[in-house]
Amino acid sequence: MESSSEEDLEEEFPGHEWITPQSSIRAAYQSQTEKGVRKICSELLELKDAIENLCGNMQSKYLAFLRISEEVVEAEQELIELQKHVSAQGILVQDLMSGVCRELEIWEKSSKEEAVTEKDFQSELDEILSDDTQDPKVIFLDKLDVLLAEHKIEEALLALEAEEKKYLTADEPGKESNAEISAFKAALFKRKSILEDQLVRHSEQPSLSVTQLRRSLSGLIKIGKSSLAHQVLLKAYGARLQKSVEAFLPTCSIYTETYSATLSQLVFSAISKASNETTTLFGDSPMNTNRIIQWAEYEIETFARLVKDNSPLPESVSALRSACICIQTSLTHCSYLESHGLKFSKLLMVLLRPYIEEVLEFNFRRVRRKIVDSARNDDILLLTPQEGSLLSGAVGQNVLLTSSGKKFMSVVNDVLDQVTPLAIIHFGGTILNKILQLFDRYVDSLIKVLPGPSEDDNLVELKEAVEFKAESDAQQLTLIGTAYTVADELLPATVSKFFSMQTEKKGTGGSVEGAGSGSIYSIEYKEWKRHLQHSLDKLRDHFCRQYVLSFIYMEGKSRLDARMYLERKGDDLLFDSDPLPSLPFQALFGRLQQLASVAGDVLLGKDKIQKVLLSRLTETVIMWLSNEQEFWDVFEDQSIQLQPSGLQQVRFLDYACYLPVQQLVSTIITRAIAAFSARGVDPQSALPEDEWFLDTAKAAIHKLMLGNSGSESEPDEHIALHDEISDSEESISTPSTTGSEESFASANNDDLESPVYFTDPET
């Protein structure tokens, strides 16, 4: 509306030349306003950039200011510390100046006194020399000064020795005064001191040969310095030894097994040479002997430290070999020195024993880890002696070993092969005890492989998952046979050199000096075998316990329930035409016969271990019957009617067990008789004569054997009763019987020397 009105006005009032039209004004100002706005915007943008740059500069400068402030604070701290240090140094300098002033005062006083004395001595000497310029003493002193200046030591020694002899043998007291004699002696003493210094410096030259060193030391002896000469001798040999050792040390990492022998050779040969030189030059005197002992002890201590510092890793085989060689060579050298009156064996063992014991400990830890791993992953690989060259010399033709058994003997032999004779003498007891610990750990590993819970569940090394489990009877018997072979044949054969050396030393009546508690004399063969047997007993008892318990308990219930003695149809076994043991015992007999058949194949030629296992299995069953209270609660239950046949069944135990368990069987029978008597059953009328039990037991066992073997034969050919061997026993109260097939189920007490030992502990 406004624009239209403006146009109307322009039409009504025509413009003059001095009047600018409104549209022109609007167009002009409109263009100028846009330019101004754009210019202002650009200026604002520039101002914004400038402000941002200013802010960034302010921030960087602020950070720089903070950093400079921190540096200023640190500089102030350093200045304070420097000021304290300067103050301390100032105090120290002040104290030093005070001390120097005091020393100067003391020195001035003493120098004045010495100057007076020297002046008197020089005046007297001048008077003597001024009397006659051609005096022979003056000529000799001049000649001696020339020789000393030219370092002609040998000529100076000869001249001095000749002049002393001439002067001391001359008898002209009237011609010379005491003052002249004193002055000449003082002059000779002064030149002797110069000659002594030259001889000492000459002896300390590293390139000096032994002959030249001997000449220098002889010169010191001639001028009356024997003690100094001996000290120089030991110092020279010590310097040469140090040089040789330093030249050899870089090669210790190359010769890891023999470096200790080389060091021992260097050290003890130096001691031997120094001792021989001492005897040659100075003779035998307690003072020289004590001095060389002190020097040698220091060198031996250095030697022991070098052996430890340059040893390979203590758990490596090379470290063990090096340690044993070190003992062998060092003690051999000590034995040679003892013939010359120098005894270092005790000191050497005191210094090296901790190192040797550490190496043994780490090596046996390494071996123990290998044994545990091999036993845990054993795959029952059977090896003939021909397959294992390390074992074929000690194993019989019929022995089979699992891979873990071979591995056990292999790692043990690897350790024992490194041991030297003198190491056996001094550390044989320690090594044998560690072998016992190894075997015990090996048995623990085998127990983990066998079925059933282990008593050693807290062993850290055995808590990992076992990859192999011996489930079948053949596998379990193979493991037991392997442990038996290792303990009874392989280990005794391997360590035989230990005990033969012990016997040899004891036979000659010799004793080794420095042998400690870990020596071969600290352990007896019988005691060592007894410890091996203890480990075997642990394995055997675990096998028997889990074998019997796996038979007795089926699905959580016990097969050997006392009610089996109360459920017979008849009241008396006397009227039974074919009495047999209860069904669980018949099953147990069959199980043992089956085990006997497997053992005959697996443990071929090992009859003794078969019989020992049967004895222990039988004893385990009897012990279970004796200790199982639920079994006896049935007999004491007033609601159950007891029959005489039950007591007769229990009485058969006395005729079907081995002599070693007769005491337990007697206890069971006595307890059963008491229980039946308390319930009104008369034992005298219920129990027939012993002959009836004997014949019935024979017939029952024969029938069970025929049922298991399928063959027919006379009972007396298969049954060996205890009354047949009672003539050789001193006290057998009740006869008993057992089968005697060609298996461990046929064992009798003539073969069972002990129910506990796999081998005779006296052998």
Short mmCIF file of N, CA and C in Angstrom, two decimals, residues 36 52 212 227 248 285 378 461 487 634 650:
data_model
loop_
_atom_site.label_atom_id
_atom_site.label_comp_id
_atom_site.label_asym_id
_atom_site.label_seq_id
_atom_site.Cartn_x
_atom_site.Cartn_y
_atom_site.Cartn_z
N GLY A 36 27.21 -3.26 3.71
CA GLY A 36 27.64 -3.01 5.10
C GLY A 36 27.45 -4.22 5.99
N GLU A 52 39.50 -16.58 19.23
CA GLU A 52 39.88 -17.99 19.43
C GLU A 52 41.39 -18.14 19.50
N GLN A 212 113.61 -67.53 37.76
CA GLN A 212 113.95 -66.15 38.13
C GLN A 212 113.32 -65.77 39.46
N SER A 227 111.07 -64.21 56.05
CA SER A 227 109.63 -64.06 56.21
C SER A 227 109.03 -63.27 55.05
N PHE A 248 90.37 -68.43 32.34
CA PHE A 248 89.53 -69.62 32.10
C PHE A 248 88.04 -69.34 32.29
N SER A 285 109.03 -75.49 58.64
CA SER A 285 108.93 -74.73 59.89
C SER A 285 107.46 -74.47 60.17
N ASP A 378 50.37 -93.19 32.05
CA ASP A 378 50.82 -94.53 31.68
C ASP A 378 49.74 -95.24 30.86
N GLU A 461 51.00 -82.56 43.28
CA GLU A 461 51.36 -82.98 41.93
C GLU A 461 50.35 -83.94 41.34
N ALA A 487 61.28 -102.31 42.84
CA ALA A 487 61.74 -102.26 44.23
C ALA A 487 62.60 -103.45 44.60
N VAL A 634 23.17 -108.35 63.37
CA VAL A 634 22.17 -109.36 63.01
C VAL A 634 22.14 -110.48 64.04
N VAL A 650 30.08 -120.24 60.10
CA VAL A 650 31.14 -119.37 60.59
C VAL A 650 32.36 -120.18 60.98
#
